Amino acid sequence: MNLVLLGPPGAGKGTQAALLSQRLGIPHVASGDLFREAMKKGTGWGKEAQSYIDLGVLVPDEVTNAMIEERLKEPDCAKGVILDGFPRTIEQARALEGILAERGEKIDRVLVIQVSEDTLIERLSGRRTCRRCQANYHLLFNPPQKEGVCDRCGGDLYQRSDDKEETVRRRFRVYTEETAPLIDYYRRQGLLTEIDGERGIEGVQGKILSALSLSP
Ligand code: ADP
Ligand code: AMP
């Protein structure tokens, strides 16, 4: 099964994708996580992406598409994938269709998580991310067992620099202008399901499972 999670920054895509990945046994592929890994390792893609990410704008499509294409070729993606943060432009959506078509596959469903701007700001300001494995926490809504330490791998938690208020505002604008048109694009293809993201993490997961006809 190939799923796409759409939604503005802070909507809960990464949180829900991680839960779905455990449930379905298919990998969670997040373009933002791949870029952050590449920046940490100082690879070519990391160097190309850094200045765009710092500003809160999109990394050019050619770079992003090439990175995703390479990731989707890895053997763990053979049974399907949960994409989070990709595609973010119509051109990326077309590239994804091409990559999947080459192996006789397609997107099975696109879930768009809808949340008000006030909620997004509340979620992003409290988000903490593991430096080592990129797991996400929230100071109030999903705190780690031990302050500042990742439950999953013991890595230290930090606040992403692009979660600062000024950059967050630019990321929202970029979402509205460049990514939101994908909602209609996928609706026209009959692939879109809207998910009300204004509830707790488990409540949203329940809505997603029922949209996919999976038991809770
Ligand atoms: P995205 O991947 O869409 O940018 P995340 O999954 O990282 O968003 O979630 C943003 C922040 O909000 C994180 O700190 C996460 O723990 C928290 N969060 C996610 N879903 C919910 C929810 N349904 N209720 C409250 N907090 C949430
Ligand atoms: P995210 O972790 O999804 O919030 O992404 C963090 C940043 O990485 C974004 O603000 C962009 O600069 C960049 N990025 C992530 N995914 C993409 C994508 N599909 N296309 C272009 N840029 C991306």
PDB file of C-alpha atoms and ligand atoms in Angstrom:
ATOM      1  CA  MET A   1       0.000   0.000   0.000  1.00  0.00           C
ATOM      2  CA  ASN A   2       1.330   3.447  -0.937  1.00  0.00           C
ATOM      3  CA  LEU A   3      -0.051   6.257   1.211  1.00  0.00           C
ATOM      4  CA  VAL A   4       0.583  10.001   1.127  1.00  0.00           C
ATOM      5  CA  LEU A   5       0.064  12.209   4.181  1.00  0.00           C
ATOM      6  CA  LEU A   6      -0.621  15.840   3.309  1.00  0.00           C
ATOM      7  CA  GLY A   7      -1.138  18.808   5.580  1.00  0.00           C
ATOM      8  CA  PRO A   8       0.498  21.990   6.841  1.00  0.00           C
ATOM      9  CA  PRO A   9       3.615  21.997   9.036  1.00  0.00           C
ATOM     10  CA  GLY A  10       2.664  20.760  12.502  1.00  0.00           C
ATOM     11  CA  ALA A  11      -0.554  19.028  11.430  1.00  0.00           C
ATOM     12  CA  GLY A  12       0.693  15.706  12.820  1.00  0.00           C
ATOM     13  CA  LYS A  13       1.848  13.959   9.626  1.00  0.00           C
ATOM     14  CA  GLY A  14       5.057  12.591  11.151  1.00  0.00           C
ATOM     15  CA  THR A  15       3.320  11.488  14.346  1.00  0.00           C
ATOM     16  CA  GLN A  16       0.572   9.675  12.462  1.00  0.00           C
ATOM     17  CA  ALA A  17       2.937   8.229   9.844  1.00  0.00           C
ATOM     18  CA  ALA A  18       5.106   6.674  12.582  1.00  0.00           C
ATOM     19  CA  LEU A  19       2.051   5.009  14.161  1.00  0.00           C
ATOM     20  CA  LEU A  20       0.773   3.777  10.794  1.00  0.00           C
ATOM     21  CA  SER A  21       4.194   2.442   9.886  1.00  0.00           C
ATOM     22  CA  GLN A  22       4.205   0.245  13.022  1.00  0.00           C
ATOM     23  CA  ARG A  23       0.680  -0.876  12.325  1.00  0.00           C
ATOM     24  CA  LEU A  24       1.140  -1.679   8.621  1.00  0.00           C
ATOM     25  CA  GLY A  25       4.793  -2.823   8.692  1.00  0.00           C
ATOM     26  CA  ILE A  26       5.793  -0.504   5.852  1.00  0.00           C
ATOM     27  CA  PRO A  27       8.363   2.298   6.105  1.00  0.00           C
ATOM     28  CA  HIS A  28       7.673   5.907   6.985  1.00  0.00           C
ATOM     29  CA  VAL A  29       9.521   8.041   4.461  1.00  0.00           C
ATOM     30  CA  ALA A  30       9.663  11.722   5.439  1.00  0.00           C
ATOM     31  CA  SER A  31      11.454  14.055   3.041  1.00  0.00           C
ATOM     32  CA  GLY A  32      12.209  16.507   5.874  1.00  0.00           C
ATOM     33  CA  ASP A  33      13.837  13.711   7.934  1.00  0.00           C
ATOM     34  CA  LEU A  34      15.893  12.641   4.903  1.00  0.00           C
ATOM     35  CA  PHE A  35      17.108  16.215   4.419  1.00  0.00           C
ATOM     36  CA  ARG A  36      17.968  16.602   8.120  1.00  0.00           C
ATOM     37  CA  GLU A  37      19.909  13.306   8.038  1.00  0.00           C
ATOM     38  CA  ALA A  38      21.755  14.458   4.911  1.00  0.00           C
ATOM     39  CA  MET A  39      22.594  17.823   6.535  1.00  0.00           C
ATOM     40  CA  LYS A  40      23.864  16.069   9.656  1.00  0.00           C
ATOM     41  CA  LYS A  41      26.114  13.815   7.566  1.00  0.00           C
ATOM     42  CA  GLY A  42      27.152  16.711   5.327  1.00  0.00           C
ATOM     43  CA  THR A  43      26.296  14.861   2.091  1.00  0.00           C
ATOM     44  CA  GLY A  44      25.664  16.603  -1.246  1.00  0.00           C
ATOM     45  CA  TRP A  45      21.887  16.679  -0.806  1.00  0.00           C
ATOM     46  CA  GLY A  46      22.310  18.056   2.698  1.00  0.00           C
ATOM     47  CA  LYS A  47      24.533  20.874   1.448  1.00  0.00           C
ATOM     48  CA  GLU A  48      22.094  21.711  -1.365  1.00  0.00           C
ATOM     49  CA  ALA A  49      19.097  21.720   0.973  1.00  0.00           C
ATOM     50  CA  GLN A  50      20.483  23.603   3.989  1.00  0.00           C
ATOM     51  CA  SER A  51      19.930  27.211   2.877  1.00  0.00           C
ATOM     52  CA  TYR A  52      16.350  26.532   1.711  1.00  0.00           C
ATOM     53  CA  ILE A  53      15.432  24.728   4.932  1.00  0.00           C
ATOM     54  CA  ASP A  54      16.931  27.506   7.073  1.00  0.00           C
ATOM     55  CA  LEU A  55      14.745  30.021   5.236  1.00  0.00           C
ATOM     56  CA  GLY A  56      11.622  27.843   5.448  1.00  0.00           C
ATOM     57  CA  VAL A  57      11.152  27.583   1.679  1.00  0.00           C
ATOM     58  CA  LEU A  58      11.002  24.473  -0.504  1.00  0.00           C
ATOM     59  CA  VAL A  59      14.134  22.722  -1.691  1.00  0.00           C
ATOM     60  CA  PRO A  60      14.074  22.662  -5.543  1.00  0.00           C
ATOM     61  CA  ASP A  61      12.052  19.825  -7.068  1.00  0.00           C
ATOM     62  CA  GLU A  62      15.000  18.223  -8.931  1.00  0.00           C
ATOM     63  CA  VAL A  63      16.931  17.741  -5.686  1.00  0.00           C
ATOM     64  CA  THR A  64      13.937  16.511  -3.705  1.00  0.00           C
ATOM     65  CA  ASN A  65      12.690  14.167  -6.427  1.00  0.00           C
ATOM     66  CA  ALA A  66      16.135  12.594  -6.880  1.00  0.00           C
ATOM     67  CA  MET A  67      16.490  11.997  -3.133  1.00  0.00           C
ATOM     68  CA  ILE A  68      13.046  10.390  -2.866  1.00  0.00           C
ATOM     69  CA  GLU A  69      13.580   8.271  -5.963  1.00  0.00           C
ATOM     70  CA  GLU A  70      16.744   6.850  -4.443  1.00  0.00           C
ATOM     71  CA  ARG A  71      15.028   6.171  -1.095  1.00  0.00           C
ATOM     72  CA  LEU A  72      12.092   4.396  -2.761  1.00  0.00           C
ATOM     73  CA  LYS A  73      14.495   2.038  -4.532  1.00  0.00           C
ATOM     74  CA  GLU A  74      15.626   0.584  -1.204  1.00  0.00           C
ATOM     75  CA  PRO A  75      14.333  -2.943  -0.585  1.00  0.00           C
ATOM     76  CA  ASP A  76      12.262  -2.053   2.493  1.00  0.00           C
ATOM     77  CA  CYS A  77       9.962   0.026   0.248  1.00  0.00           C
ATOM     78  CA  ALA A  78       9.036  -2.946  -1.944  1.00  0.00           C
ATOM     79  CA  LYS A  79       5.775  -3.609  -0.081  1.00  0.00           C
ATOM     80  CA  GLY A  80       4.723   0.028  -0.005  1.00  0.00           C
ATOM     81  CA  VAL A  81       5.460   3.236   1.781  1.00  0.00           C
ATOM     82  CA  ILE A  82       3.951   5.985   3.903  1.00  0.00           C
ATOM     83  CA  LEU A  83       5.081   9.304   2.475  1.00  0.00           C
ATOM     84  CA  ASP A  84       5.169  12.314   4.809  1.00  0.00           C
ATOM     85  CA  GLY A  85       6.037  15.762   3.458  1.00  0.00           C
ATOM     86  CA  PHE A  86       6.384  14.543  -0.129  1.00  0.00           C
ATOM     87  CA  PRO A  87       4.991  15.481  -2.602  1.00  0.00           C
ATOM     88  CA  ARG A  88       4.754  19.201  -1.834  1.00  0.00           C
ATOM     89  CA  THR A  89       4.298  20.551  -5.391  1.00  0.00           C
ATOM     90  CA  ILE A  90       2.346  19.388  -8.459  1.00  0.00           C
ATOM     91  CA  GLU A  91       5.677  18.697 -10.179  1.00  0.00           C
ATOM     92  CA  GLN A  92       6.728  16.420  -7.300  1.00  0.00           C
ATOM     93  CA  ALA A  93       3.345  14.653  -7.497  1.00  0.00           C
ATOM     94  CA  ARG A  94       3.926  13.955 -11.185  1.00  0.00           C
ATOM     95  CA  ALA A  95       7.450  12.704 -10.471  1.00  0.00           C
ATOM     96  CA  LEU A  96       6.058  10.364  -7.813  1.00  0.00           C
ATOM     97  CA  GLU A  97       3.506   8.967 -10.259  1.00  0.00           C
ATOM     98  CA  GLY A  98       6.375   8.246 -12.676  1.00  0.00           C
ATOM     99  CA  ILE A  99       8.532   6.549 -10.024  1.00  0.00           C
ATOM    100  CA  LEU A 100       5.640   4.317  -8.915  1.00  0.00           C
ATOM    101  CA  ALA A 101       4.470   3.588 -12.489  1.00  0.00           C
ATOM    102  CA  GLU A 102       7.923   2.242 -13.345  1.00  0.00           C
ATOM    103  CA  ARG A 103       7.327  -0.552 -10.865  1.00  0.00           C
ATOM    104  CA  GLY A 104       3.657  -1.050 -11.778  1.00  0.00           C
ATOM    105  CA  GLU A 105       2.365   0.750  -8.682  1.00  0.00           C
ATOM    106  CA  LYS A 106       0.285   3.797  -7.836  1.00  0.00           C
ATOM    107  CA  ILE A 107      -0.812   5.865  -4.865  1.00  0.00           C
ATOM    108  CA  ASP A 108      -3.599   4.071  -3.019  1.00  0.00           C
ATOM    109  CA  ARG A 109      -4.792   6.949  -0.844  1.00  0.00           C
ATOM    110  CA  VAL A 110      -3.952  10.518   0.118  1.00  0.00           C
ATOM    111  CA  LEU A 111      -4.922  11.649   3.604  1.00  0.00           C
ATOM    112  CA  VAL A 112      -4.971  15.376   4.289  1.00  0.00           C
ATOM    113  CA  ILE A 113      -4.843  16.303   7.979  1.00  0.00           C
ATOM    114  CA  GLN A 114      -6.765  19.546   8.535  1.00  0.00           C
ATOM    115  CA  VAL A 115      -5.931  21.721  11.558  1.00  0.00           C
ATOM    116  CA  SER A 116      -6.529  25.399  12.403  1.00  0.00           C
ATOM    117  CA  GLU A 117      -3.591  27.825  12.394  1.00  0.00           C
ATOM    118  CA  ASP A 118      -3.826  28.370  16.183  1.00  0.00           C
ATOM    119  CA  THR A 119      -3.449  24.642  16.770  1.00  0.00           C
ATOM    120  CA  LEU A 120      -0.505  24.439  14.361  1.00  0.00           C
ATOM    121  CA  ILE A 121       1.359  27.181  16.224  1.00  0.00           C
ATOM    122  CA  GLU A 122       0.676  25.485  19.557  1.00  0.00           C
ATOM    123  CA  ARG A 123       1.945  22.166  18.189  1.00  0.00           C
ATOM    124  CA  LEU A 124       5.057  23.535  16.505  1.00  0.00           C
ATOM    125  CA  SER A 125       6.119  25.691  19.447  1.00  0.00           C
ATOM    126  CA  GLY A 126       6.092  22.642  21.739  1.00  0.00           C
ATOM    127  CA  ARG A 127       7.608  20.181  19.260  1.00  0.00           C
ATOM    128  CA  ARG A 128      10.891  18.548  20.223  1.00  0.00           C
ATOM    129  CA  THR A 129      12.752  16.259  17.833  1.00  0.00           C
ATOM    130  CA  CYS A 130      15.346  13.585  18.499  1.00  0.00           C
ATOM    131  CA  ARG A 131      18.739  14.532  17.101  1.00  0.00           C
ATOM    132  CA  ARG A 132      19.591  10.886  16.510  1.00  0.00           C
ATOM    133  CA  CYS A 133      16.418   9.130  15.209  1.00  0.00           C
ATOM    134  CA  GLN A 134      14.143  12.140  14.413  1.00  0.00           C
ATOM    135  CA  ALA A 135      11.253  10.888  16.582  1.00  0.00           C
ATOM    136  CA  ASN A 136       8.863  13.729  17.464  1.00  0.00           C
ATOM    137  CA  TYR A 137       7.548  14.704  20.884  1.00  0.00           C
ATOM    138  CA  HIS A 138       5.517  17.566  22.299  1.00  0.00           C
ATOM    139  CA  LEU A 139       6.275  19.229  25.631  1.00  0.00           C
ATOM    140  CA  LEU A 140       2.592  19.031  26.672  1.00  0.00           C
ATOM    141  CA  PHE A 141       0.762  16.661  24.321  1.00  0.00           C
ATOM    142  CA  ASN A 142       3.308  13.877  23.885  1.00  0.00           C
ATOM    143  CA  PRO A 143       6.153  14.350  26.369  1.00  0.00           C
ATOM    144  CA  PRO A 144       9.064  11.910  26.563  1.00  0.00           C
ATOM    145  CA  GLN A 145       9.335   9.773  29.718  1.00  0.00           C
ATOM    146  CA  LYS A 146      12.524  11.582  30.708  1.00  0.00           C
ATOM    147  CA  GLU A 147      12.828  15.283  29.922  1.00  0.00           C
ATOM    148  CA  GLY A 148      15.070  15.995  26.952  1.00  0.00           C
ATOM    149  CA  VAL A 149      15.723  12.299  26.157  1.00  0.00           C
ATOM    150  CA  CYS A 150      14.217  10.215  23.331  1.00  0.00           C
ATOM    151  CA  ASP A 151      12.164   7.209  24.570  1.00  0.00           C
ATOM    152  CA  ARG A 152      13.017   5.280  21.426  1.00  0.00           C
ATOM    153  CA  CYS A 153      16.805   5.609  21.180  1.00  0.00           C
ATOM    154  CA  GLY A 154      18.053   7.689  24.141  1.00  0.00           C
ATOM    155  CA  GLY A 155      19.157  10.532  21.831  1.00  0.00           C
ATOM    156  CA  ASP A 156      18.856  14.147  22.962  1.00  0.00           C
ATOM    157  CA  LEU A 157      15.824  16.224  22.029  1.00  0.00           C
ATOM    158  CA  TYR A 158      16.093  19.681  20.462  1.00  0.00           C
ATOM    159  CA  GLN A 159      13.884  22.351  18.999  1.00  0.00           C
ATOM    160  CA  ARG A 160      14.230  22.565  15.216  1.00  0.00           C
ATOM    161  CA  SER A 161      15.525  26.001  14.213  1.00  0.00           C
ATOM    162  CA  ASP A 162      12.851  26.209  11.480  1.00  0.00           C
ATOM    163  CA  ASP A 163      10.180  25.886  14.202  1.00  0.00           C
ATOM    164  CA  LYS A 164      10.965  29.492  15.247  1.00  0.00           C
ATOM    165  CA  GLU A 165       7.984  31.786  14.831  1.00  0.00           C
ATOM    166  CA  GLU A 166       9.257  33.821  11.873  1.00  0.00           C
ATOM    167  CA  THR A 167      10.261  30.738   9.853  1.00  0.00           C
ATOM    168  CA  VAL A 168       7.027  28.973  10.775  1.00  0.00           C
ATOM    169  CA  ARG A 169       5.042  31.853   9.260  1.00  0.00           C
ATOM    170  CA  ARG A 170       6.976  31.550   6.017  1.00  0.00           C
ATOM    171  CA  ARG A 171       6.457  27.766   5.976  1.00  0.00           C
ATOM    172  CA  PHE A 172       2.685  28.256   6.352  1.00  0.00           C
ATOM    173  CA  ARG A 173       2.681  30.673   3.442  1.00  0.00           C
ATOM    174  CA  VAL A 174       4.695  28.271   1.295  1.00  0.00           C
ATOM    175  CA  TYR A 175       2.247  25.491   2.193  1.00  0.00           C
ATOM    176  CA  THR A 176      -0.762  27.587   1.156  1.00  0.00           C
ATOM    177  CA  GLU A 177       0.792  28.710  -2.102  1.00  0.00           C
ATOM    178  CA  GLU A 178       2.694  25.660  -3.288  1.00  0.00           C
ATOM    179  CA  THR A 179       1.356  22.554  -1.511  1.00  0.00           C
ATOM    180  CA  ALA A 180      -2.352  23.178  -0.834  1.00  0.00           C
ATOM    181  CA  PRO A 181      -3.157  22.964  -4.597  1.00  0.00           C
ATOM    182  CA  LEU A 182      -2.350  19.241  -4.267  1.00  0.00           C
ATOM    183  CA  ILE A 183      -5.574  18.832  -2.286  1.00  0.00           C
ATOM    184  CA  ASP A 184      -7.694  19.540  -5.362  1.00  0.00           C
ATOM    185  CA  TYR A 185      -5.260  17.675  -7.584  1.00  0.00           C
ATOM    186  CA  TYR A 186      -5.781  14.460  -5.607  1.00  0.00           C
ATOM    187  CA  ARG A 187      -9.491  15.114  -4.998  1.00  0.00           C
ATOM    188  CA  ARG A 188     -10.033  15.178  -8.759  1.00  0.00           C
ATOM    189  CA  GLN A 189      -8.340  11.778  -8.968  1.00  0.00           C
ATOM    190  CA  GLY A 190     -10.684  10.369  -6.297  1.00  0.00           C
ATOM    191  CA  LEU A 191      -7.727   9.634  -3.987  1.00  0.00           C
ATOM    192  CA  LEU A 192      -8.314  12.204  -1.234  1.00  0.00           C
ATOM    193  CA  THR A 193      -9.699  11.668   2.268  1.00  0.00           C
ATOM    194  CA  GLU A 194      -9.907  14.625   4.666  1.00  0.00           C
ATOM    195  CA  ILE A 195      -9.025  13.902   8.281  1.00  0.00           C
ATOM    196  CA  ASP A 196     -10.068  16.188  11.132  1.00  0.00           C
ATOM    197  CA  GLY A 197      -6.761  16.728  12.958  1.00  0.00           C
ATOM    198  CA  GLU A 198      -8.254  18.778  15.830  1.00  0.00           C
ATOM    199  CA  ARG A 199      -8.262  15.954  18.348  1.00  0.00           C
ATOM    200  CA  GLY A 200      -5.669  14.065  20.346  1.00  0.00           C
ATOM    201  CA  ILE A 201      -3.059  11.816  18.743  1.00  0.00           C
ATOM    202  CA  GLU A 202      -5.087   8.624  19.338  1.00  0.00           C
ATOM    203  CA  GLY A 203      -8.302  10.241  18.132  1.00  0.00           C
ATOM    204  CA  VAL A 204      -6.672  11.282  14.859  1.00  0.00           C
ATOM    205  CA  GLN A 205      -5.153   7.806  14.468  1.00  0.00           C
ATOM    206  CA  GLY A 206      -8.642   6.302  14.914  1.00  0.00           C
ATOM    207  CA  LYS A 207     -10.013   8.520  12.124  1.00  0.00           C
ATOM    208  CA  ILE A 208      -7.148   7.511   9.832  1.00  0.00           C
ATOM    209  CA  LEU A 209      -7.577   3.790  10.525  1.00  0.00           C
ATOM    210  CA  SER A 210     -11.282   3.994   9.810  1.00  0.00           C
ATOM    211  CA  ALA A 211     -10.623   5.954   6.585  1.00  0.00           C
ATOM    212  CA  LEU A 212      -8.379   3.052   5.537  1.00  0.00           C
ATOM    213  CA  SER A 213     -11.002   0.481   6.647  1.00  0.00           C
ATOM    214  CA  LEU A 214      -8.620  -0.880   9.307  1.00  0.00           C
ATOM    215  CA  SER A 215      -9.777  -1.911  12.779  1.00  0.00           C
ATOM    216  CA  PRO A 216      -8.706   0.379  15.679  1.00  0.00           C
TER     217      PRO A 216
HETATM  218  P1  ADP B   1       4.153  17.395  10.971  1.00  0.00           P
HETATM  219  O1  ADP B   1       4.921  16.131  10.664  1.00  0.00           O
HETATM  220  O2  ADP B   1       2.840  17.459  10.226  1.00  0.00           O
HETATM  221  O3  ADP B   1       4.949  18.653  10.793  1.00  0.00           O
HETATM  222  P2  ADP B   1       4.292  16.438  13.735  1.00  0.00           P
HETATM  223  O4  ADP B   1       3.784  15.034  13.611  1.00  0.00           O
HETATM  224  O5  ADP B   1       5.747  16.634  13.945  1.00  0.00           O
HETATM  225  O6  ADP B   1       3.750  17.348  12.513  1.00  0.00           O
HETATM  226  O7  ADP B   1       3.481  17.127  14.939  1.00  0.00           O
HETATM  227  C1  ADP B   1       3.780  18.467  15.357  1.00  0.00           C
HETATM  228  C2  ADP B   1       3.780  18.525  16.872  1.00  0.00           C
HETATM  229  O8  ADP B   1       2.459  18.318  17.364  1.00  0.00           O
HETATM  230  C3  ADP B   1       4.646  17.444  17.545  1.00  0.00           C
HETATM  231  O9  ADP B   1       5.222  18.043  18.685  1.00  0.00           O
HETATM  232  C4  ADP B   1       3.643  16.342  17.926  1.00  0.00           C
HETATM  233  O10 ADP B   1       4.059  15.639  19.089  1.00  0.00           O
HETATM  234  C5  ADP B   1       2.377  17.163  18.206  1.00  0.00           C
HETATM  235  N1  ADP B   1       1.132  16.488  17.783  1.00  0.00           N
HETATM  236  C6  ADP B   1       0.948  15.740  16.665  1.00  0.00           C
HETATM  237  N2  ADP B   1      -0.339  15.323  16.577  1.00  0.00           N
HETATM  238  C7  ADP B   1      -0.988  15.860  17.655  1.00  0.00           C
HETATM  239  C8  ADP B   1      -2.347  15.807  18.127  1.00  0.00           C
HETATM  240  N3  ADP B   1      -3.296  15.146  17.451  1.00  0.00           N
HETATM  241  N4  ADP B   1      -2.631  16.465  19.268  1.00  0.00           N
HETATM  242  C9  ADP B   1      -1.681  17.163  19.935  1.00  0.00           C
HETATM  243  N5  ADP B   1      -0.387  17.237  19.554  1.00  0.00           N
HETATM  244  C10 ADP B   1      -0.031  16.601  18.422  1.00  0.00           C
HETATM  245  P1  AMP B   2       9.382  19.042   7.258  1.00  0.00           P
HETATM  246  O1  AMP B   2      10.258  18.216   8.154  1.00  0.00           O
HETATM  247  O2  AMP B   2       8.468  18.204   6.416  1.00  0.00           O
HETATM  248  O3  AMP B   2       8.654  20.129   8.017  1.00  0.00           O
HETATM  249  O4  AMP B   2      10.353  19.767   6.218  1.00  0.00           O
HETATM  250  C1  AMP B   2      11.351  20.674   6.657  1.00  0.00           C
HETATM  251  C2  AMP B   2      11.884  21.462   5.460  1.00  0.00           C
HETATM  252  O5  AMP B   2      12.518  20.572   4.522  1.00  0.00           O
HETATM  253  C3  AMP B   2      10.831  22.207   4.637  1.00  0.00           C
HETATM  254  O6  AMP B   2      10.508  23.484   5.192  1.00  0.00           O
HETATM  255  C4  AMP B   2      11.544  22.327   3.280  1.00  0.00           C
HETATM  256  O7  AMP B   2      12.526  23.351   3.288  1.00  0.00           O
HETATM  257  C5  AMP B   2      12.277  20.987   3.187  1.00  0.00           C
HETATM  258  N1  AMP B   2      11.441  19.950   2.526  1.00  0.00           N
HETATM  259  C6  AMP B   2      10.924  18.838   3.094  1.00  0.00           C
HETATM  260  N2  AMP B   2      10.210  18.135   2.201  1.00  0.00           N
HETATM  261  C7  AMP B   2      10.260  18.821   1.041  1.00  0.00           C
HETATM  262  C8  AMP B   2       9.706  18.639  -0.254  1.00  0.00           C
HETATM  263  N3  AMP B   2       8.922  17.577  -0.532  1.00  0.00           N
HETATM  264  N4  AMP B   2       9.964  19.557  -1.201  1.00  0.00           N
HETATM  265  C9  AMP B   2      10.760  20.614  -0.957  1.00  0.00           C
HETATM  266  N5  AMP B   2      11.296  20.873   0.240  1.00  0.00           N
HETATM  267  C10 AMP B   2      11.061  19.985   1.236  1.00  0.00           C
END
